[in-house]
Amino acid sequence: MDTLTMFEPERVAPDTEVLTAYCPVPGLGVLPMNAFLLRGREPVLIDAGVVALGDAFFDRIGASIALEDLRYVVLTHADPDHVGCLGRLLEAAPNAQLATTFLAMGKLGLAGHAIAPERVCVIEPGAILEAGERRLVVLAPPVFDAPESTAIFDAKDRFLYSADAFGAILSAPATTASDVAPGSLEEGIVTWTHVDAPWLGNTREEPFRASLDLIRRLAPRAILGSHLPPAFDMTERLLGHLERARTAAPSAAVDHDSLVARLVAA
Ligand SMILES: [Fe+2]
Ligand SMILES: [Fe+2]
């Protein structure tokens, strides 16, 4: 795979779909880039895709719901891989509100994507967003690359939408995380976590473990990461991988010469 590619949506519950794309990472493999569509009385989209996906992203959503019915677009954070189609989405979905943090709103404004205040519902960790039959609990993820990052726990499906946390660089696309060889998944998560959260090695063990215990207590049936194939019944393993990432030596940075060599060899 040498370009960003959208895959067919993966149904992970009767009314919940993963909108999956894979992005090549030269010399290292591929990175999943997921958004999530939660159907119901008040449909919710978690994250707004990558701008390069364009029509493909809209086609996948439109195959499941009418865009006029979309009630919320929840942004986990304002990074480009999460907000790419946001402006077009809010135009095409006039009844949708953007649910995100105050800081994410500010970042969007500074990036030239100011959203009218009446289209925004500000959520912060600790908030609960009621969307039809769903109660979406907003919480801070244990690792992140942007301070406004929020994870979402859907009490209906018992899914944890973990934002960038638990992401993994993989050797090839996979339908579920359990399809990836255990050692490769662990290395992929450790490598991604070092890239995404280079501060992690400076944290103290106790508070970091407490942030992992919060997830343990939620006991999600699946962890649905923005950069991980759906991971059912793997919570304890994945928490262990984050603990290892905290103490493991950082992966070697890719410098100019090695990147050019990898691109030429690819
Ligand atoms: Fe990010
Ligand atoms: Fe991301």
PDB file of C-alpha atoms and ligand atoms in Angstrom:
ATOM      1  CA  MET A   1       0.000   0.000   0.000  1.00  0.00           C
ATOM      2  CA  ASP A   2       1.598   3.289  -1.040  1.00  0.00           C
ATOM      3  CA  THR A   3      -1.244   5.763  -0.559  1.00  0.00           C
ATOM      4  CA  LEU A   4      -3.867   6.538   2.044  1.00  0.00           C
ATOM      5  CA  THR A   5      -6.628   3.993   1.394  1.00  0.00           C
ATOM      6  CA  MET A   6     -10.175   3.784   2.720  1.00  0.00           C
ATOM      7  CA  PHE A   7     -11.464   0.303   3.534  1.00  0.00           C
ATOM      8  CA  GLU A   8     -15.008  -1.008   3.817  1.00  0.00           C
ATOM      9  CA  PRO A   9     -16.573  -0.088   7.188  1.00  0.00           C
ATOM     10  CA  GLU A  10     -16.313  -2.729   9.889  1.00  0.00           C
ATOM     11  CA  ARG A  11     -19.460  -3.369  11.933  1.00  0.00           C
ATOM     12  CA  VAL A  12     -18.434  -3.855  15.566  1.00  0.00           C
ATOM     13  CA  ALA A  13     -21.954  -3.811  17.053  1.00  0.00           C
ATOM     14  CA  PRO A  14     -25.391  -3.907  15.381  1.00  0.00           C
ATOM     15  CA  ASP A  15     -25.480  -0.109  15.140  1.00  0.00           C
ATOM     16  CA  THR A  16     -21.798   0.809  15.412  1.00  0.00           C
ATOM     17  CA  GLU A  17     -19.286   0.978  12.562  1.00  0.00           C
ATOM     18  CA  VAL A  18     -15.603   1.682  12.222  1.00  0.00           C
ATOM     19  CA  LEU A  19     -14.744   3.845   9.212  1.00  0.00           C
ATOM     20  CA  THR A  20     -11.255   2.637   8.502  1.00  0.00           C
ATOM     21  CA  ALA A  21      -8.442   4.011   6.407  1.00  0.00           C
ATOM     22  CA  TYR A  22      -4.788   2.974   6.397  1.00  0.00           C
ATOM     23  CA  CYS A  23      -1.922   5.357   5.927  1.00  0.00           C
ATOM     24  CA  PRO A  24       1.480   4.078   4.754  1.00  0.00           C
ATOM     25  CA  VAL A  25       4.414   4.960   7.023  1.00  0.00           C
ATOM     26  CA  PRO A  26       7.565   4.716   4.854  1.00  0.00           C
ATOM     27  CA  GLY A  27       9.835   1.928   5.960  1.00  0.00           C
ATOM     28  CA  LEU A  28       7.785   1.115   9.053  1.00  0.00           C
ATOM     29  CA  GLY A  29       4.441  -0.218   7.817  1.00  0.00           C
ATOM     30  CA  VAL A  30       0.951   1.219   8.041  1.00  0.00           C
ATOM     31  CA  LEU A  31      -1.061   3.230  10.542  1.00  0.00           C
ATOM     32  CA  PRO A  32      -4.826   2.739  10.917  1.00  0.00           C
ATOM     33  CA  MET A  33      -6.866   5.947  10.882  1.00  0.00           C
ATOM     34  CA  ASN A  34     -10.341   5.321  12.218  1.00  0.00           C
ATOM     35  CA  ALA A  35     -13.485   7.332  12.679  1.00  0.00           C
ATOM     36  CA  PHE A  36     -16.595   5.790  14.216  1.00  0.00           C
ATOM     37  CA  LEU A  37     -20.274   5.997  13.328  1.00  0.00           C
ATOM     38  CA  LEU A  38     -22.730   5.288  16.137  1.00  0.00           C
ATOM     39  CA  ARG A  39     -26.213   4.913  14.722  1.00  0.00           C
ATOM     40  CA  GLY A  40     -29.366   5.322  16.803  1.00  0.00           C
ATOM     41  CA  ARG A  41     -32.066   7.891  17.513  1.00  0.00           C
ATOM     42  CA  GLU A  42     -29.361  10.576  17.539  1.00  0.00           C
ATOM     43  CA  PRO A  43     -26.460   9.365  15.372  1.00  0.00           C
ATOM     44  CA  VAL A  44     -22.952  10.310  16.439  1.00  0.00           C
ATOM     45  CA  LEU A  45     -19.763  10.466  14.407  1.00  0.00           C
ATOM     46  CA  ILE A  46     -16.560  10.274  16.423  1.00  0.00           C
ATOM     47  CA  ASP A  47     -13.852  12.211  14.568  1.00  0.00           C
ATOM     48  CA  ALA A  48     -14.020  13.703  11.115  1.00  0.00           C
ATOM     49  CA  GLY A  49     -11.503  11.803   9.015  1.00  0.00           C
ATOM     50  CA  VAL A  50      -8.553  12.866   6.916  1.00  0.00           C
ATOM     51  CA  VAL A  51      -9.092  15.558   4.303  1.00  0.00           C
ATOM     52  CA  ALA A  52      -7.507  13.429   1.558  1.00  0.00           C
ATOM     53  CA  LEU A  53     -10.256  10.816   1.986  1.00  0.00           C
ATOM     54  CA  GLY A  54     -12.835  13.326   0.708  1.00  0.00           C
ATOM     55  CA  ASP A  55     -15.730  11.667  -1.112  1.00  0.00           C
ATOM     56  CA  ALA A  56     -14.829   8.176   0.084  1.00  0.00           C
ATOM     57  CA  PHE A  57     -15.343   9.251   3.702  1.00  0.00           C
ATOM     58  CA  PHE A  58     -18.728  10.811   2.907  1.00  0.00           C
ATOM     59  CA  ASP A  59     -19.828   7.819   0.849  1.00  0.00           C
ATOM     60  CA  ARG A  60     -19.216   5.489   3.808  1.00  0.00           C
ATOM     61  CA  ILE A  61     -21.259   7.661   6.149  1.00  0.00           C
ATOM     62  CA  GLY A  62     -23.994   8.200   3.568  1.00  0.00           C
ATOM     63  CA  ALA A  63     -24.340   4.444   3.084  1.00  0.00           C
ATOM     64  CA  SER A  64     -25.448   4.123   6.720  1.00  0.00           C
ATOM     65  CA  ILE A  65     -27.326   7.296   7.626  1.00  0.00           C
ATOM     66  CA  ALA A  66     -28.774  10.382   6.012  1.00  0.00           C
ATOM     67  CA  LEU A  67     -26.411  13.233   6.829  1.00  0.00           C
ATOM     68  CA  GLU A  68     -29.375  15.415   7.872  1.00  0.00           C
ATOM     69  CA  ASP A  69     -29.952  12.925  10.705  1.00  0.00           C
ATOM     70  CA  LEU A  70     -26.440  13.242  12.140  1.00  0.00           C
ATOM     71  CA  ARG A  71     -26.803  14.769  15.642  1.00  0.00           C
ATOM     72  CA  TYR A  72     -23.222  15.075  16.922  1.00  0.00           C
ATOM     73  CA  VAL A  73     -19.707  15.114  15.552  1.00  0.00           C
ATOM     74  CA  VAL A  74     -17.506  14.382  18.547  1.00  0.00           C
ATOM     75  CA  LEU A  75     -13.891  15.442  18.045  1.00  0.00           C
ATOM     76  CA  THR A  76     -11.376  13.637  20.228  1.00  0.00           C
ATOM     77  CA  HIS A  77      -8.813  16.351  19.440  1.00  0.00           C
ATOM     78  CA  ALA A  78      -7.934  18.856  16.759  1.00  0.00           C
ATOM     79  CA  ASP A  79      -5.095  17.039  14.962  1.00  0.00           C
ATOM     80  CA  PRO A  80      -5.341  16.980  11.135  1.00  0.00           C
ATOM     81  CA  ASP A  81      -6.018  13.249  11.006  1.00  0.00           C
ATOM     82  CA  HIS A  82      -9.163  13.785  13.132  1.00  0.00           C
ATOM     83  CA  VAL A  83     -10.640  17.005  11.715  1.00  0.00           C
ATOM     84  CA  GLY A  84      -9.954  16.691   7.968  1.00  0.00           C
ATOM     85  CA  CYS A  85     -13.558  16.616   6.709  1.00  0.00           C
ATOM     86  CA  LEU A  86     -15.093  18.661   9.550  1.00  0.00           C
ATOM     87  CA  GLY A  87     -16.009  21.818   7.617  1.00  0.00           C
ATOM     88  CA  ARG A  88     -17.612  19.890   4.788  1.00  0.00           C
ATOM     89  CA  LEU A  89     -19.402  17.650   7.285  1.00  0.00           C
ATOM     90  CA  LEU A  90     -20.985  20.504   9.206  1.00  0.00           C
ATOM     91  CA  GLU A  91     -22.204  21.969   5.919  1.00  0.00           C
ATOM     92  CA  ALA A  92     -23.649  18.668   4.748  1.00  0.00           C
ATOM     93  CA  ALA A  93     -25.147  17.831   8.147  1.00  0.00           C
ATOM     94  CA  PRO A  94     -27.048  20.981   9.161  1.00  0.00           C
ATOM     95  CA  ASN A  95     -28.557  19.385  12.287  1.00  0.00           C
ATOM     96  CA  ALA A  96     -25.243  18.178  13.695  1.00  0.00           C
ATOM     97  CA  GLN A  97     -23.488  19.863  16.593  1.00  0.00           C
ATOM     98  CA  LEU A  98     -19.774  19.707  17.107  1.00  0.00           C
ATOM     99  CA  ALA A  99     -18.973  18.290  20.555  1.00  0.00           C
ATOM    100  CA  THR A 100     -15.428  18.983  21.636  1.00  0.00           C
ATOM    101  CA  THR A 101     -13.318  20.796  24.197  1.00  0.00           C
ATOM    102  CA  PHE A 102     -12.839  24.525  24.606  1.00  0.00           C
ATOM    103  CA  LEU A 103      -9.183  24.167  23.609  1.00  0.00           C
ATOM    104  CA  ALA A 104     -10.021  22.202  20.463  1.00  0.00           C
ATOM    105  CA  MET A 105     -12.465  24.952  19.478  1.00  0.00           C
ATOM    106  CA  GLY A 106      -9.711  27.514  19.886  1.00  0.00           C
ATOM    107  CA  LYS A 107      -7.286  25.475  17.813  1.00  0.00           C
ATOM    108  CA  LEU A 108      -9.838  25.062  15.041  1.00  0.00           C
ATOM    109  CA  GLY A 109     -10.378  28.813  14.995  1.00  0.00           C
ATOM    110  CA  LEU A 110      -6.645  29.514  14.788  1.00  0.00           C
ATOM    111  CA  ALA A 111      -6.349  27.025  11.912  1.00  0.00           C
ATOM    112  CA  GLY A 112      -9.010  28.949   9.968  1.00  0.00           C
ATOM    113  CA  HIS A 113     -11.886  26.583  10.762  1.00  0.00           C
ATOM    114  CA  ALA A 114     -13.854  28.701  13.222  1.00  0.00           C
ATOM    115  CA  ILE A 115     -17.198  27.069  14.011  1.00  0.00           C
ATOM    116  CA  ALA A 116     -20.289  29.172  14.796  1.00  0.00           C
ATOM    117  CA  PRO A 117     -20.896  28.974  18.574  1.00  0.00           C
ATOM    118  CA  GLU A 118     -24.467  27.734  18.094  1.00  0.00           C
ATOM    119  CA  ARG A 119     -23.070  24.667  16.332  1.00  0.00           C
ATOM    120  CA  VAL A 120     -20.801  23.773  19.265  1.00  0.00           C
ATOM    121  CA  CYS A 121     -21.408  21.802  22.444  1.00  0.00           C
ATOM    122  CA  VAL A 122     -18.372  22.102  24.739  1.00  0.00           C
ATOM    123  CA  ILE A 123     -17.433  18.894  26.509  1.00  0.00           C
ATOM    124  CA  GLU A 124     -14.563  18.314  28.928  1.00  0.00           C
ATOM    125  CA  PRO A 125     -13.426  15.200  30.842  1.00  0.00           C
ATOM    126  CA  GLY A 126     -16.107  14.325  33.374  1.00  0.00           C
ATOM    127  CA  ALA A 127     -18.968  15.406  31.117  1.00  0.00           C
ATOM    128  CA  ILE A 128     -21.681  13.070  29.873  1.00  0.00           C
ATOM    129  CA  LEU A 129     -23.091  13.594  26.403  1.00  0.00           C
ATOM    130  CA  GLU A 130     -26.610  12.207  26.007  1.00  0.00           C
ATOM    131  CA  ALA A 131     -27.242  11.160  22.412  1.00  0.00           C
ATOM    132  CA  GLY A 132     -30.580   9.373  22.090  1.00  0.00           C
ATOM    133  CA  GLU A 133     -30.282   6.042  23.849  1.00  0.00           C
ATOM    134  CA  ARG A 134     -26.531   6.480  24.367  1.00  0.00           C
ATOM    135  CA  ARG A 135     -24.692   7.997  27.320  1.00  0.00           C
ATOM    136  CA  LEU A 136     -21.220   8.999  26.218  1.00  0.00           C
ATOM    137  CA  VAL A 137     -18.844   9.552  29.120  1.00  0.00           C
ATOM    138  CA  VAL A 138     -15.982  11.935  28.357  1.00  0.00           C
ATOM    139  CA  LEU A 139     -12.620  11.190  29.968  1.00  0.00           C
ATOM    140  CA  ALA A 140      -8.949  11.986  29.616  1.00  0.00           C
ATOM    141  CA  PRO A 141      -6.992   9.250  27.803  1.00  0.00           C
ATOM    142  CA  PRO A 142      -3.840   7.918  29.530  1.00  0.00           C
ATOM    143  CA  VAL A 143      -1.557   8.969  26.646  1.00  0.00           C
ATOM    144  CA  PHE A 144      -2.128  11.675  24.074  1.00  0.00           C
ATOM    145  CA  ASP A 145      -0.335  14.058  21.760  1.00  0.00           C
ATOM    146  CA  ALA A 146      -2.587  17.080  22.284  1.00  0.00           C
ATOM    147  CA  PRO A 147      -3.752  18.437  25.639  1.00  0.00           C
ATOM    148  CA  GLU A 148      -7.367  18.748  24.529  1.00  0.00           C
ATOM    149  CA  SER A 149      -7.587  15.001  23.860  1.00  0.00           C
ATOM    150  CA  THR A 150     -10.654  13.222  25.131  1.00  0.00           C
ATOM    151  CA  ALA A 151     -11.595   9.574  25.127  1.00  0.00           C
ATOM    152  CA  ILE A 152     -15.249   8.529  25.055  1.00  0.00           C
ATOM    153  CA  PHE A 153     -16.823   5.597  26.888  1.00  0.00           C
ATOM    154  CA  ASP A 154     -20.145   4.489  25.408  1.00  0.00           C
ATOM    155  CA  ALA A 155     -22.054   2.841  28.239  1.00  0.00           C
ATOM    156  CA  LYS A 156     -24.489   1.217  25.777  1.00  0.00           C
ATOM    157  CA  ASP A 157     -21.958  -0.820  23.793  1.00  0.00           C
ATOM    158  CA  ARG A 158     -19.299  -0.717  26.556  1.00  0.00           C
ATOM    159  CA  PHE A 159     -16.808   0.512  23.987  1.00  0.00           C
ATOM    160  CA  LEU A 160     -13.944   2.837  24.837  1.00  0.00           C
ATOM    161  CA  TYR A 161     -13.079   5.238  22.025  1.00  0.00           C
ATOM    162  CA  SER A 162      -9.526   5.938  23.103  1.00  0.00           C
ATOM    163  CA  ALA A 163      -8.383   8.693  20.692  1.00  0.00           C
ATOM    164  CA  ASP A 164      -4.647   8.290  19.926  1.00  0.00           C
ATOM    165  CA  ALA A 165      -4.037   6.052  22.970  1.00  0.00           C
ATOM    166  CA  PHE A 166      -3.308   2.382  22.148  1.00  0.00           C
ATOM    167  CA  GLY A 167      -2.404   3.262  18.540  1.00  0.00           C
ATOM    168  CA  ALA A 168      -0.114   0.826  16.725  1.00  0.00           C
ATOM    169  CA  ILE A 169       2.103   0.961  13.666  1.00  0.00           C
ATOM    170  CA  LEU A 170       1.474  -2.357  11.928  1.00  0.00           C
ATOM    171  CA  SER A 171       3.192  -4.299   9.165  1.00  0.00           C
ATOM    172  CA  ALA A 172      -0.115  -4.671   7.269  1.00  0.00           C
ATOM    173  CA  PRO A 173      -3.817  -3.810   7.662  1.00  0.00           C
ATOM    174  CA  ALA A 174      -5.767  -6.072  10.018  1.00  0.00           C
ATOM    175  CA  THR A 175      -9.488  -6.553  10.645  1.00  0.00           C
ATOM    176  CA  THR A 176      -9.100  -6.812  14.412  1.00  0.00           C
ATOM    177  CA  ALA A 177      -6.201  -6.331  16.810  1.00  0.00           C
ATOM    178  CA  SER A 178      -6.327 -10.014  17.715  1.00  0.00           C
ATOM    179  CA  ASP A 179      -5.444 -10.833  14.074  1.00  0.00           C
ATOM    180  CA  VAL A 180      -2.020  -9.214  14.607  1.00  0.00           C
ATOM    181  CA  ALA A 181       0.739 -11.457  15.988  1.00  0.00           C
ATOM    182  CA  PRO A 182       1.008 -10.635  19.722  1.00  0.00           C
ATOM    183  CA  GLY A 183       4.664  -9.578  19.579  1.00  0.00           C
ATOM    184  CA  SER A 184       4.102  -7.375  16.529  1.00  0.00           C
ATOM    185  CA  LEU A 185       1.123  -5.704  18.171  1.00  0.00           C
ATOM    186  CA  GLU A 186       3.110  -4.960  21.306  1.00  0.00           C
ATOM    187  CA  GLU A 187       6.028  -3.505  19.347  1.00  0.00           C
ATOM    188  CA  GLY A 188       3.637  -1.543  17.152  1.00  0.00           C
ATOM    189  CA  ILE A 189       1.944  -0.002  20.192  1.00  0.00           C
ATOM    190  CA  VAL A 190       5.237   0.792  21.923  1.00  0.00           C
ATOM    191  CA  THR A 191       6.628   2.414  18.755  1.00  0.00           C
ATOM    192  CA  TRP A 192       3.500   4.481  18.144  1.00  0.00           C
ATOM    193  CA  THR A 193       3.266   5.527  21.782  1.00  0.00           C
ATOM    194  CA  HIS A 194       6.860   6.785  21.736  1.00  0.00           C
ATOM    195  CA  VAL A 195       6.069   8.865  18.641  1.00  0.00           C
ATOM    196  CA  ASP A 196       2.716  10.140  19.903  1.00  0.00           C
ATOM    197  CA  ALA A 197       3.585  10.724  23.552  1.00  0.00           C
ATOM    198  CA  PRO A 198       7.363  11.277  23.847  1.00  0.00           C
ATOM    199  CA  TRP A 199       6.780  12.682  27.366  1.00  0.00           C
ATOM    200  CA  LEU A 200       5.592   9.341  28.713  1.00  0.00           C
ATOM    201  CA  GLY A 201       9.019   8.278  29.989  1.00  0.00           C
ATOM    202  CA  ASN A 202       9.067  11.344  32.263  1.00  0.00           C
ATOM    203  CA  THR A 203       5.906  10.374  34.115  1.00  0.00           C
ATOM    204  CA  ARG A 204       5.881   8.806  37.578  1.00  0.00           C
ATOM    205  CA  GLU A 205       4.696   5.230  37.838  1.00  0.00           C
ATOM    206  CA  GLU A 206       1.901   5.693  40.397  1.00  0.00           C
ATOM    207  CA  PRO A 207      -0.148   8.410  38.667  1.00  0.00           C
ATOM    208  CA  PHE A 208       0.285   6.740  35.312  1.00  0.00           C
ATOM    209  CA  ARG A 209      -0.910   3.428  36.722  1.00  0.00           C
ATOM    210  CA  ALA A 210      -3.881   5.231  38.253  1.00  0.00           C
ATOM    211  CA  SER A 211      -4.844   6.492  34.788  1.00  0.00           C
ATOM    212  CA  LEU A 212      -4.703   2.908  33.512  1.00  0.00           C
ATOM    213  CA  ASP A 213      -6.760   1.698  36.500  1.00  0.00           C
ATOM    214  CA  LEU A 214      -9.517   4.072  35.468  1.00  0.00           C
ATOM    215  CA  ILE A 215      -9.823   2.140  32.202  1.00  0.00           C
ATOM    216  CA  ARG A 216      -9.635  -1.170  34.082  1.00  0.00           C
ATOM    217  CA  ARG A 217     -12.600  -0.134  36.223  1.00  0.00           C
ATOM    218  CA  LEU A 218     -14.620   0.798  33.161  1.00  0.00           C
ATOM    219  CA  ALA A 219     -13.971  -2.742  31.863  1.00  0.00           C
ATOM    220  CA  PRO A 220     -14.671  -1.926  28.208  1.00  0.00           C
ATOM    221  CA  ARG A 221     -15.776  -4.785  25.990  1.00  0.00           C
ATOM    222  CA  ALA A 222     -13.608  -3.320  23.263  1.00  0.00           C
ATOM    223  CA  ILE A 223     -11.017  -0.607  22.898  1.00  0.00           C
ATOM    224  CA  LEU A 224     -11.634   1.310  19.688  1.00  0.00           C
ATOM    225  CA  GLY A 225      -8.593   3.452  19.079  1.00  0.00           C
ATOM    226  CA  SER A 226      -8.173   5.998  16.341  1.00  0.00           C
ATOM    227  CA  HIS A 227      -5.007   4.164  15.285  1.00  0.00           C
ATOM    228  CA  LEU A 228      -5.714   0.549  16.244  1.00  0.00           C
ATOM    229  CA  PRO A 229      -7.863  -2.171  14.672  1.00  0.00           C
ATOM    230  CA  PRO A 230     -10.866  -2.963  16.927  1.00  0.00           C
ATOM    231  CA  ALA A 231      -9.588  -4.729  20.052  1.00  0.00           C
ATOM    232  CA  PHE A 232     -12.188  -6.952  21.740  1.00  0.00           C
ATOM    233  CA  ASP A 233     -11.465  -8.419  25.172  1.00  0.00           C
ATOM    234  CA  MET A 234      -7.828  -7.318  25.071  1.00  0.00           C
ATOM    235  CA  THR A 235      -7.913  -4.510  27.610  1.00  0.00           C
ATOM    236  CA  GLU A 236      -5.482  -6.033  30.101  1.00  0.00           C
ATOM    237  CA  ARG A 237      -2.943  -6.847  27.380  1.00  0.00           C
ATOM    238  CA  LEU A 238      -3.161  -3.382  25.882  1.00  0.00           C
ATOM    239  CA  LEU A 239      -2.768  -1.724  29.285  1.00  0.00           C
ATOM    240  CA  GLY A 240       0.355  -3.818  29.760  1.00  0.00           C
ATOM    241  CA  HIS A 241       1.739  -2.569  26.449  1.00  0.00           C
ATOM    242  CA  LEU A 242       1.284   1.047  27.587  1.00  0.00           C
ATOM    243  CA  GLU A 243       3.045   0.249  30.865  1.00  0.00           C
ATOM    244  CA  ARG A 244       5.930  -1.188  28.879  1.00  0.00           C
ATOM    245  CA  ALA A 245       6.032   1.861  26.609  1.00  0.00           C
ATOM    246  CA  ARG A 246       6.538   4.048  29.701  1.00  0.00           C
ATOM    247  CA  THR A 247       9.786   2.297  30.634  1.00  0.00           C
ATOM    248  CA  ALA A 248      11.098   0.993  27.275  1.00  0.00           C
ATOM    249  CA  ALA A 249      13.969   2.791  25.553  1.00  0.00           C
ATOM    250  CA  PRO A 250      12.656   5.218  22.930  1.00  0.00           C
ATOM    251  CA  SER A 251      12.612   3.928  19.370  1.00  0.00           C
ATOM    252  CA  ALA A 252      15.322   5.360  17.144  1.00  0.00           C
ATOM    253  CA  ALA A 253      14.196   8.561  15.422  1.00  0.00           C
ATOM    254  CA  VAL A 254      13.990   8.492  11.627  1.00  0.00           C
ATOM    255  CA  ASP A 255      16.540  11.001  10.351  1.00  0.00           C
ATOM    256  CA  HIS A 256      16.788  12.483   6.852  1.00  0.00           C
ATOM    257  CA  ASP A 257      19.281   9.979   5.406  1.00  0.00           C
ATOM    258  CA  SER A 258      17.538   6.872   6.720  1.00  0.00           C
ATOM    259  CA  LEU A 259      14.152   8.162   5.530  1.00  0.00           C
ATOM    260  CA  VAL A 260      15.493   8.752   1.999  1.00  0.00           C
ATOM    261  CA  ALA A 261      17.083   5.304   2.018  1.00  0.00           C
ATOM    262  CA  ARG A 262      13.778   3.718   3.092  1.00  0.00           C
ATOM    263  CA  LEU A 263      11.824   5.606   0.438  1.00  0.00           C
ATOM    264  CA  VAL A 264      14.275   4.567  -2.289  1.00  0.00           C
ATOM    265  CA  ALA A 265      14.125   0.938  -1.128  1.00  0.00           C
ATOM    266  CA  ALA A 266      10.307   0.922  -0.951  1.00  0.00           C
TER     267      ALA A 266
HETATM  268 FE    FE B   1      -3.153  13.128  17.645  1.00  0.00          FE
HETATM  269 FE    FE B   2      -4.379  10.713  15.621  1.00  0.00          FE
END
